[in-house]
Coordinates of C-alpha atoms in Angstrom, one line a residue:
Chain A
M1 CA 6.1 42.0 19.3
A2 CA 4.6 45.4 19.8
T3 CA 3.3 45.2 16.4
A4 CA 0.9 42.5 17.7
A5 CA -1.2 44.8 19.8
A6 CA -3.4 46.6 17.2
P7 CA -3.8 43.9 14.7
H8 CA -4.4 41.2 17.5
T9 CA -7.2 43.3 19.1
A10 CA -8.8 44.2 15.8
R11 CA -8.6 40.5 14.5
G12 CA -9.8 39.2 17.8
Q13 CA -12.8 41.3 17.5
A14 CA -13.5 40.3 14.1
Y15 CA -13.3 36.8 14.9
G16 CA -15.3 37.4 18.2
T17 CA -18.2 38.7 16.3
Q18 CA -18.1 35.8 13.7
D19 CA -19.2 38.3 11.2
T20 CA -17.0 38.3 8.0
A21 CA -18.5 41.6 7.2
A22 CA -16.4 42.9 10.1
E23 CA -13.3 42.5 7.8
T24 CA -14.3 45.8 6.2
A25 CA -12.1 47.9 4.0
G26 CA -11.7 50.2 7.1
D27 CA -10.4 47.5 9.2
T28 CA -7.9 46.3 6.4
A29 CA -6.7 49.8 6.2
A30 CA -6.1 50.0 10.0
Y31 CA -4.3 46.6 9.9
Q32 CA -2.1 47.8 7.2
R33 CA -1.3 51.0 9.0
A34 CA -0.2 48.9 12.1
F35 CA 1.8 46.8 10.0
D36 CA 3.7 49.6 8.1
A37 CA 4.2 51.4 11.5
A38 CA 5.7 48.1 13.0
V39 CA 8.1 47.7 10.0
A40 CA 9.0 51.3 10.1
A41 CA 9.7 50.9 13.8
D42 CA 12.1 47.8 13.1
E43 CA 9.8 45.6 15.2
R44 CA 9.4 42.0 14.3
I45 CA 6.2 40.6 12.5
E46 CA 5.1 37.3 14.2
P47 CA 3.1 34.5 12.8
R48 CA -0.2 35.5 14.3
D49 CA 0.1 39.1 13.3
W50 CA -1.8 40.6 10.4
M51 CA 0.3 41.0 7.4
P52 CA -0.3 41.9 3.8
D53 CA -1.1 38.9 1.5
A54 CA 1.8 40.0 -0.8
Y55 CA 4.2 40.1 2.2
R56 CA 3.2 36.6 3.1
A57 CA 3.4 35.4 -0.3
T58 CA 6.9 36.8 -0.8
L59 CA 8.2 35.3 2.4
V60 CA 6.7 31.9 1.5
R61 CA 8.5 32.1 -1.9
Q62 CA 11.7 33.1 -0.4
I63 CA 11.9 31.0 2.7
A64 CA 10.8 27.9 0.6
Q65 CA 13.4 28.7 -2.0
H66 CA 16.0 29.0 0.8
A67 CA 14.9 25.6 2.2
H68 CA 15.1 23.9 -1.1
S69 CA 18.4 25.4 -1.6
E70 CA 19.6 23.8 1.6
I71 CA 18.4 20.3 0.5
I72 CA 19.4 20.4 -3.1
G73 CA 22.7 21.9 -2.0
M74 CA 23.5 18.6 -0.1
Q75 CA 23.9 16.8 -3.4
P76 CA 27.0 18.5 -4.9
E77 CA 28.8 18.0 -1.7
A78 CA 27.5 14.5 -0.8
N79 CA 28.9 13.6 -4.2
W80 CA 32.4 13.6 -2.5
I81 CA 31.5 12.0 0.8
T82 CA 32.4 8.5 -0.4
R83 CA 35.6 9.7 -2.0
A84 CA 36.9 12.2 0.7
P85 CA 40.8 11.8 0.9
S86 CA 41.3 11.6 4.5
L87 CA 39.1 10.4 7.4
R88 CA 39.1 13.9 9.1
R89 CA 38.0 15.5 5.8
K90 CA 35.3 13.0 5.5
A91 CA 34.1 13.6 9.0
I92 CA 33.9 17.4 8.3
L93 CA 32.0 17.0 5.0
M94 CA 29.6 14.5 6.6
A95 CA 28.8 16.9 9.5
K96 CA 28.4 19.7 6.9
V97 CA 26.0 17.8 4.8
Q98 CA 24.0 17.0 7.9
D99 CA 23.9 20.6 9.0
E100 CA 22.5 21.4 5.7
A101 CA 19.6 18.9 6.1
G102 CA 19.0 20.6 9.6
H103 CA 19.0 24.1 8.0
G104 CA 16.3 22.8 5.6
L105 CA 14.3 21.6 8.6
Y106 CA 14.6 25.0 10.4
L107 CA 13.5 26.8 7.2
Y108 CA 10.6 24.6 6.4
S109 CA 9.4 25.3 9.9
A110 CA 9.7 28.9 9.4
A111 CA 7.8 28.7 6.3
E112 CA 5.1 26.7 8.0
T113 CA 4.5 29.4 10.4
L114 CA 3.0 31.3 7.2
G115 CA 0.4 28.8 6.8
T116 CA 1.8 26.5 4.2
S117 CA 3.3 23.0 4.8
R118 CA 6.6 21.2 4.2
D119 CA 4.8 18.6 2.0
E120 CA 3.2 21.3 0.0
L121 CA 6.5 23.0 -0.5
L122 CA 8.2 19.9 -1.5
D123 CA 5.6 19.0 -4.0
K124 CA 6.2 22.5 -5.5
L125 CA 10.0 22.0 -5.7
H126 CA 9.5 18.5 -7.2
A127 CA 7.0 19.9 -9.8
G128 CA 9.5 22.6 -10.7
R129 CA 7.0 25.4 -9.4
Q130 CA 9.4 26.7 -6.7
K131 CA 13.2 27.2 -7.3
Y132 CA 16.5 26.8 -5.5
S133 CA 19.6 28.6 -5.7
S134 CA 21.1 28.4 -9.2
I135 CA 24.6 27.8 -7.9
F136 CA 23.7 24.1 -7.1
N137 CA 23.1 23.4 -10.6
Y138 CA 27.0 23.3 -11.2
P139 CA 28.8 20.0 -10.8
T140 CA 31.4 19.2 -8.3
L141 CA 34.3 17.6 -10.5
T142 CA 37.1 17.4 -8.2
W143 CA 37.8 17.3 -4.5
A144 CA 38.8 21.0 -4.5
D145 CA 35.2 21.9 -5.4
V146 CA 34.3 21.0 -2.0
G147 CA 36.6 23.5 -0.7
A148 CA 35.5 26.2 -3.3
I149 CA 31.9 25.6 -2.3
G150 CA 32.8 26.1 1.2
W151 CA 34.7 29.3 0.8
L152 CA 33.0 30.9 -2.1
V153 CA 29.3 29.6 -2.1
D154 CA 29.0 29.5 1.7
G155 CA 30.8 32.9 1.8
A156 CA 28.3 34.4 -0.6
A157 CA 25.5 32.7 1.2
I158 CA 26.7 34.3 4.5
T159 CA 27.1 37.7 3.0
N160 CA 23.4 37.5 1.8
Q161 CA 22.1 36.0 4.9
V162 CA 23.8 37.9 7.7
P163 CA 21.5 40.9 7.0
L164 CA 18.5 38.5 7.0
C165 CA 19.1 37.9 10.8
R166 CA 17.5 41.4 11.1
C167 CA 14.7 40.6 8.6
S168 CA 11.2 42.0 9.5
Y169 CA 9.7 38.5 9.8
G170 CA 10.6 37.0 13.3
P171 CA 10.7 33.2 12.6
Y172 CA 12.9 33.7 9.4
A173 CA 15.2 36.2 11.3
R174 CA 15.7 33.6 14.1
A175 CA 16.3 30.8 11.9
M176 CA 19.0 32.8 10.1
V177 CA 20.7 33.5 13.3
R178 CA 21.2 29.8 13.9
I179 CA 22.1 29.0 10.3
C180 CA 24.7 31.9 10.0
K181 CA 26.6 30.5 13.0
E182 CA 27.0 27.1 11.3
E183 CA 27.5 28.5 7.9
S184 CA 30.4 30.7 8.9
F185 CA 32.0 27.6 10.4
H186 CA 31.6 25.8 7.2
Q187 CA 33.1 28.7 5.3
R188 CA 36.1 28.7 7.4
Q189 CA 36.5 24.8 6.8
G190 CA 36.4 25.4 3.1
Y191 CA 39.0 28.0 3.2
E192 CA 41.1 25.8 5.2
L193 CA 40.7 22.8 2.8
L194 CA 41.6 25.1 -0.1
L195 CA 44.7 26.3 1.7
A196 CA 45.9 22.8 2.4
L197 CA 45.6 22.1 -1.3
S198 CA 47.1 25.5 -2.3
R199 CA 50.2 24.6 -0.2
G200 CA 50.3 21.0 -1.1
T201 CA 51.7 19.3 -4.2
P202 CA 51.7 21.1 -7.6
E203 CA 48.7 18.9 -8.6
Q204 CA 46.9 19.8 -5.4
H205 CA 47.5 23.5 -6.1
A206 CA 46.3 23.3 -9.8
M207 CA 43.2 21.4 -8.4
A208 CA 42.4 24.2 -6.0
Q209 CA 43.0 26.8 -8.7
D210 CA 40.9 25.1 -11.2
A211 CA 37.9 24.9 -8.7
V212 CA 38.1 28.6 -7.8
N213 CA 38.1 29.3 -11.5
R214 CA 35.0 27.4 -12.1
W215 CA 33.1 28.5 -8.9
W216 CA 34.0 32.2 -8.8
W217 CA 31.5 33.6 -11.4
P218 CA 28.6 31.4 -10.5
S219 CA 29.2 32.6 -6.7
L220 CA 28.9 36.2 -7.9
M221 CA 25.7 35.2 -9.6
M222 CA 24.1 34.0 -6.2
F223 CA 23.6 37.6 -5.4
G224 CA 20.8 37.7 -7.9
P225 CA 20.3 40.0 -11.1
P226 CA 21.6 43.5 -11.1
D227 CA 19.7 46.1 -9.2
D228 CA 17.9 47.5 -12.3
E229 CA 16.7 44.0 -13.3
S230 CA 15.5 42.6 -9.8
Q231 CA 11.9 42.6 -9.8
H232 CA 11.4 41.9 -6.2
S233 CA 14.0 44.0 -4.7
A234 CA 12.3 47.4 -4.1
Q235 CA 9.2 45.9 -2.3
S236 CA 11.4 43.4 -0.3
M237 CA 13.6 46.3 1.0
A238 CA 10.5 48.4 1.7
W239 CA 9.1 45.6 3.9
K240 CA 12.6 45.1 5.4
I241 CA 12.8 41.5 4.3
K242 CA 16.0 42.7 2.4
R243 CA 18.3 45.2 3.8
H244 CA 20.8 45.7 0.9
S245 CA 20.5 45.6 -2.8
N246 CA 21.9 42.7 -4.8
D247 CA 24.7 44.9 -6.1
E248 CA 25.8 46.2 -2.8
L249 CA 26.0 42.6 -1.4
R250 CA 27.9 41.4 -4.5
Q251 CA 30.4 44.3 -4.1
R252 CA 30.9 43.5 -0.3
F253 CA 31.5 39.9 -1.2
V254 CA 34.2 40.8 -3.8
D255 CA 36.0 43.1 -1.5
I256 CA 36.1 40.4 1.2
C257 CA 37.3 37.7 -1.2
V258 CA 40.1 39.5 -3.1
P259 CA 42.5 39.6 -0.1
Q260 CA 41.4 36.1 1.1
A261 CA 42.4 34.7 -2.4
E262 CA 45.7 36.4 -2.1
S263 CA 46.4 34.7 1.2
L264 CA 45.3 31.5 -0.2
G265 CA 47.8 31.8 -2.9
L266 CA 45.2 31.6 -5.6
T267 CA 44.1 34.0 -8.2
L268 CA 40.5 34.9 -9.2
P269 CA 39.7 34.4 -12.9
D270 CA 38.9 38.0 -13.7
P271 CA 41.3 40.2 -15.7
D272 CA 39.4 43.3 -14.8
L273 CA 39.7 42.9 -11.1
R274 CA 41.5 45.7 -9.6
W275 CA 41.4 48.2 -6.6
N276 CA 39.6 51.4 -7.3
E277 CA 40.9 53.9 -4.9
E278 CA 38.2 56.6 -5.7
R279 CA 35.4 54.2 -4.8
G280 CA 37.2 52.4 -2.1
H281 CA 36.2 49.1 -3.7
Y282 CA 37.3 46.5 -6.1
D283 CA 36.2 46.9 -9.7
F284 CA 35.4 43.6 -11.3
G285 CA 34.5 42.6 -14.8
P286 CA 31.1 41.9 -16.4
I287 CA 29.0 38.8 -15.2
D288 CA 27.5 36.6 -18.0
W289 CA 23.8 37.2 -17.2
T290 CA 22.9 34.9 -20.2
E291 CA 24.3 32.0 -18.4
F292 CA 22.6 33.1 -15.2
W293 CA 19.1 33.3 -16.9
E294 CA 19.7 29.9 -18.6
V295 CA 20.6 28.2 -15.4
L296 CA 17.6 29.7 -13.8
K297 CA 15.4 28.5 -16.6
G298 CA 16.6 24.9 -16.1
N299 CA 19.4 24.8 -18.5
G300 CA 22.4 24.6 -16.3
P301 CA 24.7 21.7 -16.3
C302 CA 22.9 19.8 -13.4
N303 CA 19.5 21.0 -13.1
E304 CA 17.8 17.9 -14.4
Q305 CA 20.1 15.6 -12.4
R306 CA 19.6 17.5 -9.0
L307 CA 15.8 17.7 -9.5
N308 CA 15.5 14.0 -10.6
Q309 CA 17.6 12.7 -7.6
R310 CA 15.4 14.7 -5.3
R311 CA 12.2 13.3 -6.9
R312 CA 13.6 9.8 -6.7
A313 CA 14.6 10.0 -3.2
H314 CA 11.1 11.3 -2.4
E315 CA 9.2 8.7 -4.5
E316 CA 11.4 5.8 -3.4
G317 CA 10.8 6.9 0.3
A318 CA 7.1 7.1 0.0
W319 CA 6.6 3.4 1.3
V320 CA 8.7 4.4 4.3
R321 CA 6.7 7.5 5.1
E322 CA 3.4 5.5 4.6
A323 CA 4.7 2.8 7.0
A324 CA 5.6 5.5 9.6
A325 CA 2.0 6.9 9.3
A326 CA 0.4 3.5 9.5
Y327 CA 2.3 2.6 12.6
A328 CA 1.6 5.9 14.3
A329 CA -2.1 5.5 13.6
K330 CA -2.2 2.0 14.9
H331 CA -0.2 2.8 18.0
T332 CA -1.4 6.3 19.1
G333 CA -3.8 4.9 21.6
E334 CA -1.2 2.7 23.2
R335 CA 1.1 5.5 23.7
E336 CA -1.6 7.9 25.2
E337 CA -2.4 5.0 27.6
A338 CA 1.3 4.6 28.5
R339 CA 1.3 8.1 29.4
A340 CA -1.8 8.1 31.4
Chain B
M1 CA 52.8 -1.4 13.7
T2 CA 52.1 -3.9 16.6
T3 CA 52.6 -2.7 20.0
S4 CA 52.6 -4.9 23.1
T5 CA 49.6 -3.3 24.7
V6 CA 47.1 -2.8 21.9
P7 CA 45.5 -5.9 20.5
T8 CA 46.1 -5.2 16.8
T9 CA 43.7 -7.8 15.6
A10 CA 40.8 -6.8 17.7
A11 CA 41.3 -3.0 17.2
L12 CA 41.5 -3.5 13.4
A13 CA 38.2 -5.6 13.5
L14 CA 36.3 -3.1 15.6
G15 CA 37.7 -0.2 13.7
D16 CA 37.1 -1.7 10.2
D17 CA 33.5 -2.5 11.2
A18 CA 32.8 1.1 12.1
L19 CA 34.7 2.6 9.2
V20 CA 32.9 0.4 6.6
L21 CA 29.4 0.8 8.0
S22 CA 30.1 4.6 8.3
H23 CA 31.0 4.6 4.6
R24 CA 27.8 2.7 3.6
L25 CA 25.7 5.1 5.7
G26 CA 27.4 8.0 4.0
E27 CA 26.1 6.9 0.8
W28 CA 22.6 7.7 1.8
A29 CA 23.3 11.5 2.0
G30 CA 20.8 13.2 -0.2
H31 CA 18.8 10.0 -0.9
A32 CA 17.0 9.4 2.5
P33 CA 13.3 8.9 2.5
V34 CA 12.6 12.0 4.8
L35 CA 14.6 14.9 6.0
E36 CA 14.8 13.8 9.5
E37 CA 16.6 10.5 8.3
E38 CA 19.1 12.5 6.3
V39 CA 20.0 14.0 9.8
A40 CA 19.8 10.6 11.6
L41 CA 21.8 8.6 9.2
A42 CA 24.4 11.1 8.8
N43 CA 24.7 11.4 12.6
I44 CA 25.2 7.6 13.0
A45 CA 27.7 7.6 10.2
L46 CA 29.7 10.4 12.0
D47 CA 29.6 8.5 15.3
L48 CA 30.9 5.4 13.7
L49 CA 33.6 7.3 11.8
G50 CA 34.7 8.9 15.0
Q51 CA 34.9 5.4 16.6
A52 CA 36.8 4.1 13.5
R53 CA 39.5 6.9 13.9
V54 CA 40.2 6.2 17.6
L55 CA 40.4 2.4 16.9
L56 CA 42.4 2.6 13.7
S57 CA 44.9 5.2 15.5
M58 CA 45.5 2.6 18.3
V59 CA 47.2 0.6 15.6
G60 CA 48.8 3.1 13.3
D61 CA 48.1 6.0 11.0
E62 CA 44.3 6.1 10.4
D63 CA 44.5 7.4 6.8
E64 CA 47.2 4.7 5.9
L65 CA 45.1 2.1 7.3
A66 CA 41.9 3.2 5.8
Y67 CA 43.2 4.2 2.3
L68 CA 46.2 2.0 1.5
R69 CA 45.1 -1.5 2.7
E70 CA 43.8 -3.7 0.0
E71 CA 40.5 -5.7 0.4
R72 CA 42.1 -8.7 1.6
A73 CA 43.7 -6.9 4.6
F74 CA 40.3 -5.5 5.9
R75 CA 38.9 -7.3 9.0
N76 CA 35.4 -6.0 9.1
L77 CA 32.4 -8.3 9.2
Q78 CA 30.7 -9.0 6.0
L79 CA 27.5 -7.8 7.4
V80 CA 28.8 -4.1 7.4
E81 CA 30.0 -4.2 3.8
Q82 CA 26.5 -5.2 2.4
P83 CA 25.1 -2.6 0.0
N84 CA 22.6 -0.4 1.4
G85 CA 19.7 -1.8 -0.6
D86 CA 16.3 -0.2 0.2
F87 CA 15.6 1.5 3.6
A88 CA 14.5 -1.8 5.0
H89 CA 17.7 -3.4 4.2
T90 CA 19.7 -0.7 5.7
I91 CA 17.6 -0.7 8.9
A92 CA 17.9 -4.5 9.3
R93 CA 21.7 -4.3 8.9
Q94 CA 21.6 -1.5 11.4
L95 CA 19.5 -3.5 13.9
Y96 CA 21.8 -6.5 13.7
F97 CA 25.0 -4.6 13.9
S98 CA 23.9 -1.9 16.5
T99 CA 22.5 -4.6 18.9
Y100 CA 25.8 -6.5 18.7
Q101 CA 27.9 -3.3 19.1
H102 CA 25.9 -2.2 22.0
L103 CA 26.1 -5.4 23.9
L104 CA 29.7 -5.7 23.1
Y105 CA 30.8 -2.1 24.0
D106 CA 28.6 -2.4 27.2
R107 CA 30.7 -5.3 28.3
L108 CA 34.0 -3.8 27.2
A109 CA 33.1 -0.5 29.0
A110 CA 32.6 -2.6 32.2
G111 CA 36.0 -4.2 32.0
D112 CA 39.5 -2.7 32.3
G113 CA 40.9 -4.0 28.9
P114 CA 42.4 -1.6 26.2
F115 CA 39.0 -0.8 24.7
A116 CA 37.3 0.3 28.0
G117 CA 37.9 3.9 27.5
L118 CA 36.7 3.9 23.8
A119 CA 33.8 1.7 24.7
A120 CA 32.6 3.9 27.6
K121 CA 32.1 6.8 25.3
A122 CA 30.9 5.1 22.3
V123 CA 28.4 3.0 24.2
K124 CA 26.2 6.1 24.6
E125 CA 26.1 6.7 20.7
V126 CA 25.6 3.1 20.0
A127 CA 22.6 3.0 22.4
Y128 CA 21.0 5.7 20.3
H129 CA 21.8 3.8 17.1
R130 CA 20.3 0.7 18.5
D131 CA 17.1 2.6 19.5
H132 CA 16.9 4.3 16.0
A133 CA 17.1 0.8 14.4
E134 CA 14.6 -0.7 16.7
Q135 CA 12.1 2.1 16.3
W136 CA 12.3 1.8 12.6
T137 CA 12.0 -2.0 12.7
L138 CA 8.8 -1.6 14.6
R139 CA 7.4 1.0 12.1
L140 CA 8.4 -0.9 9.0
G141 CA 7.4 -4.2 10.4
D142 CA 4.2 -3.1 11.8
G143 CA 3.4 -0.4 9.3
T144 CA 1.8 -1.3 5.9
E145 CA 1.7 -4.6 4.1
E146 CA 4.5 -3.4 1.8
S147 CA 6.7 -2.4 4.5
R148 CA 6.3 -5.6 6.5
R149 CA 7.1 -7.5 3.3
R150 CA 10.2 -5.5 2.6
M151 CA 11.4 -5.6 6.3
Q152 CA 11.0 -9.3 6.5
R153 CA 12.8 -9.9 3.2
A154 CA 15.8 -7.6 4.5
C155 CA 16.0 -9.4 7.9
D156 CA 16.0 -12.8 6.0
A157 CA 18.6 -11.6 3.6
L158 CA 20.9 -10.5 6.1
W159 CA 20.5 -13.2 8.6
R160 CA 23.4 -15.3 7.2
F161 CA 25.9 -12.7 8.1
T162 CA 25.0 -12.6 11.7
G163 CA 26.9 -15.7 12.9
E164 CA 30.2 -14.0 12.3
M165 CA 29.6 -11.5 14.9
F166 CA 30.2 -14.0 17.6
R167 CA 33.2 -15.8 16.5
P168 CA 36.0 -15.1 19.0
V169 CA 38.4 -12.3 18.0
D170 CA 42.1 -12.4 19.0
G171 CA 42.5 -9.8 21.8
L172 CA 38.9 -9.1 22.4
D173 CA 38.1 -10.3 25.7
V174 CA 34.3 -11.2 25.9
D175 CA 32.3 -14.2 26.3
A176 CA 31.0 -14.7 22.7
P177 CA 28.5 -17.2 23.4
A178 CA 26.9 -15.3 26.1
L179 CA 27.0 -12.2 23.7
D180 CA 25.3 -14.3 21.0
A181 CA 22.5 -15.4 23.4
A182 CA 22.0 -12.0 24.4
W183 CA 21.9 -10.8 20.9
R184 CA 19.4 -13.5 19.8
K185 CA 17.1 -12.6 22.7
S186 CA 17.0 -8.9 22.1
V187 CA 16.7 -9.1 18.3
G188 CA 14.0 -11.9 18.5
E189 CA 12.1 -9.7 20.8
V190 CA 12.3 -6.7 18.5
L191 CA 11.2 -8.8 15.5
R192 CA 8.2 -10.4 17.3
R193 CA 7.0 -6.9 18.4
A194 CA 7.4 -5.8 14.9
T195 CA 5.0 -8.7 13.8
L196 CA 8.1 -10.2 12.0
T197 CA 9.3 -13.8 11.8
V198 CA 12.7 -14.5 13.2
P199 CA 14.6 -15.9 10.3
E200 CA 15.4 -19.5 10.5
G201 CA 18.2 -20.0 8.0
P202 CA 21.9 -20.7 9.0
R203 CA 23.9 -18.0 10.6
T204 CA 27.3 -19.9 10.3
G205 CA 27.6 -21.1 6.8
A206 CA 30.8 -22.5 5.4
W207 CA 31.7 -19.4 3.6
S208 CA 30.1 -16.4 5.0
A209 CA 30.6 -16.7 8.7
G210 CA 33.9 -15.7 10.0
A211 CA 35.2 -14.7 6.6
G212 CA 35.2 -11.0 7.0
R213 CA 37.5 -11.3 10.0
E214 CA 40.0 -13.2 7.8
G215 CA 40.0 -10.7 5.1
L216 CA 37.6 -12.7 2.8
H217 CA 34.9 -10.3 1.7
T218 CA 31.9 -10.3 -0.5
E219 CA 32.2 -8.9 -4.1
P220 CA 30.6 -5.5 -3.6
F221 CA 33.3 -4.6 -0.9
G222 CA 36.1 -4.3 -3.5
R223 CA 34.1 -1.7 -5.4
M224 CA 33.3 0.3 -2.3
L225 CA 36.9 0.4 -1.5
A226 CA 37.8 1.3 -4.9
E227 CA 35.7 4.4 -4.6
M228 CA 36.7 5.2 -1.1
Q229 CA 40.4 4.9 -1.9
H230 CA 40.9 6.3 -5.4
L231 CA 41.5 10.0 -4.7
H232 CA 43.9 9.3 -1.7
R233 CA 45.9 6.7 -3.9
S234 CA 46.0 9.1 -6.8
H235 CA 48.2 11.4 -4.8
P236 CA 50.8 9.4 -3.0
G237 CA 52.2 11.1 0.0
A238 CA 50.0 14.3 -0.3
S239 CA 48.4 15.7 2.7
W240 CA 44.8 17.0 2.8

């Protein structure tokens, strides 16, 4: 909040004079200094504060991508709602998919504080101009995949997102606090689902193992490219949007998962996975970055299907949104009268 | 499975209604016209699933009842098993059913029968479902030309399934004709406010009305059950 003081004053004066020339190079430099000082002091940047254009653009890109991931991410799990094998599991899964829609809503709101709109962002998603997490381009082939997504995918998301609760941009950080609480609940449910399968019949155990085999590597890819190939990392860390590097977070995730896999009674599909006493971490095998880049480019197993379903829902819903808008336009006056 | 205190037929009828409609609403996940409706439809589906679990558990094991009965043993209304269709179709089904369920639970909650406890809790949820359906009926009916046309078509198409709700159910202590009158009044008012015409066709055809409660269903229902039950049935005796 303290960041606000200097830029607000300067900006207020600029508006007050109604003289665009007041936005001189000197003022911009002053805003930039105030911004840098605020970030250095771990203060939160708020929507009305001055911020560098590139900082704004990076946040819009990242928050939009995050929001899109929540809503595209509903699809692989919703794929199993109608086939959930018990009513308890069905209720848990429905609640989870509903939470994801809610997370999408928080995140679009956070992005809107940066001067964009949900409609604009959705258009970009549908046009393929903004991305969503590559993990959701993998198919859910068995019921156990629902558990593997909860344990591994939500687990990786939490590892990524907990540091975002301290991100320099206030609205994003606050959205993440709420989202992380629900995500960790989902993650425990996913783990518990896999545990039930792992301790169930031999067929159920095999189903769980197969799902973990298929989701392990894509989950490690969720942390993004290796540090030396990550184009946005250095700047994002300087701005304190990011707090840790991709590789650091990936290592943290592996270290957490190995003992959890052991207590699940499942193995992780990596022959190179072993404890390294010297580093105090688990070593793990090489990631297939060719696959990662292919999925990112749109050539994953479900890219087309996911985007098509999203576009179709949007297009087929157009008449509903138009009806709501037309109704609101007709009845706005009545509601105001009723209030008065 | 029958016990002396729980009216099995009635518990299955109400439980199956909630279970089947919840399933249909679950099919919307990821397909809704706007993000807020993803949340709302899932919310309603979850409430109904919660009610279904309580009601089925009064009769026996909820999963055995949901996953191991065949089509002919289900006692739900034909209305709730109707495919989602477009959003107007889903809303019309929801308006007809939520209005009925709300009026019914309101009466059950006021009594001291075996469903009073469940109804007292569920009536609050159902009031919200009814409001949601009414609000959308108004928006679609009194929205654009296209939305009015779609909403009218949906109301007309589902009308013939509405008589079944007011057939007496063994073990359900309500005045069905009074319930029907209240339902017609309420739905009629909402449709008129939405600038729609109250359908005039029969509500009690020779085949459709009363049939679901007897285990006679429409064709899409078998396919719905096949999808719902296949995984559970593929692993006999497994727990999940």
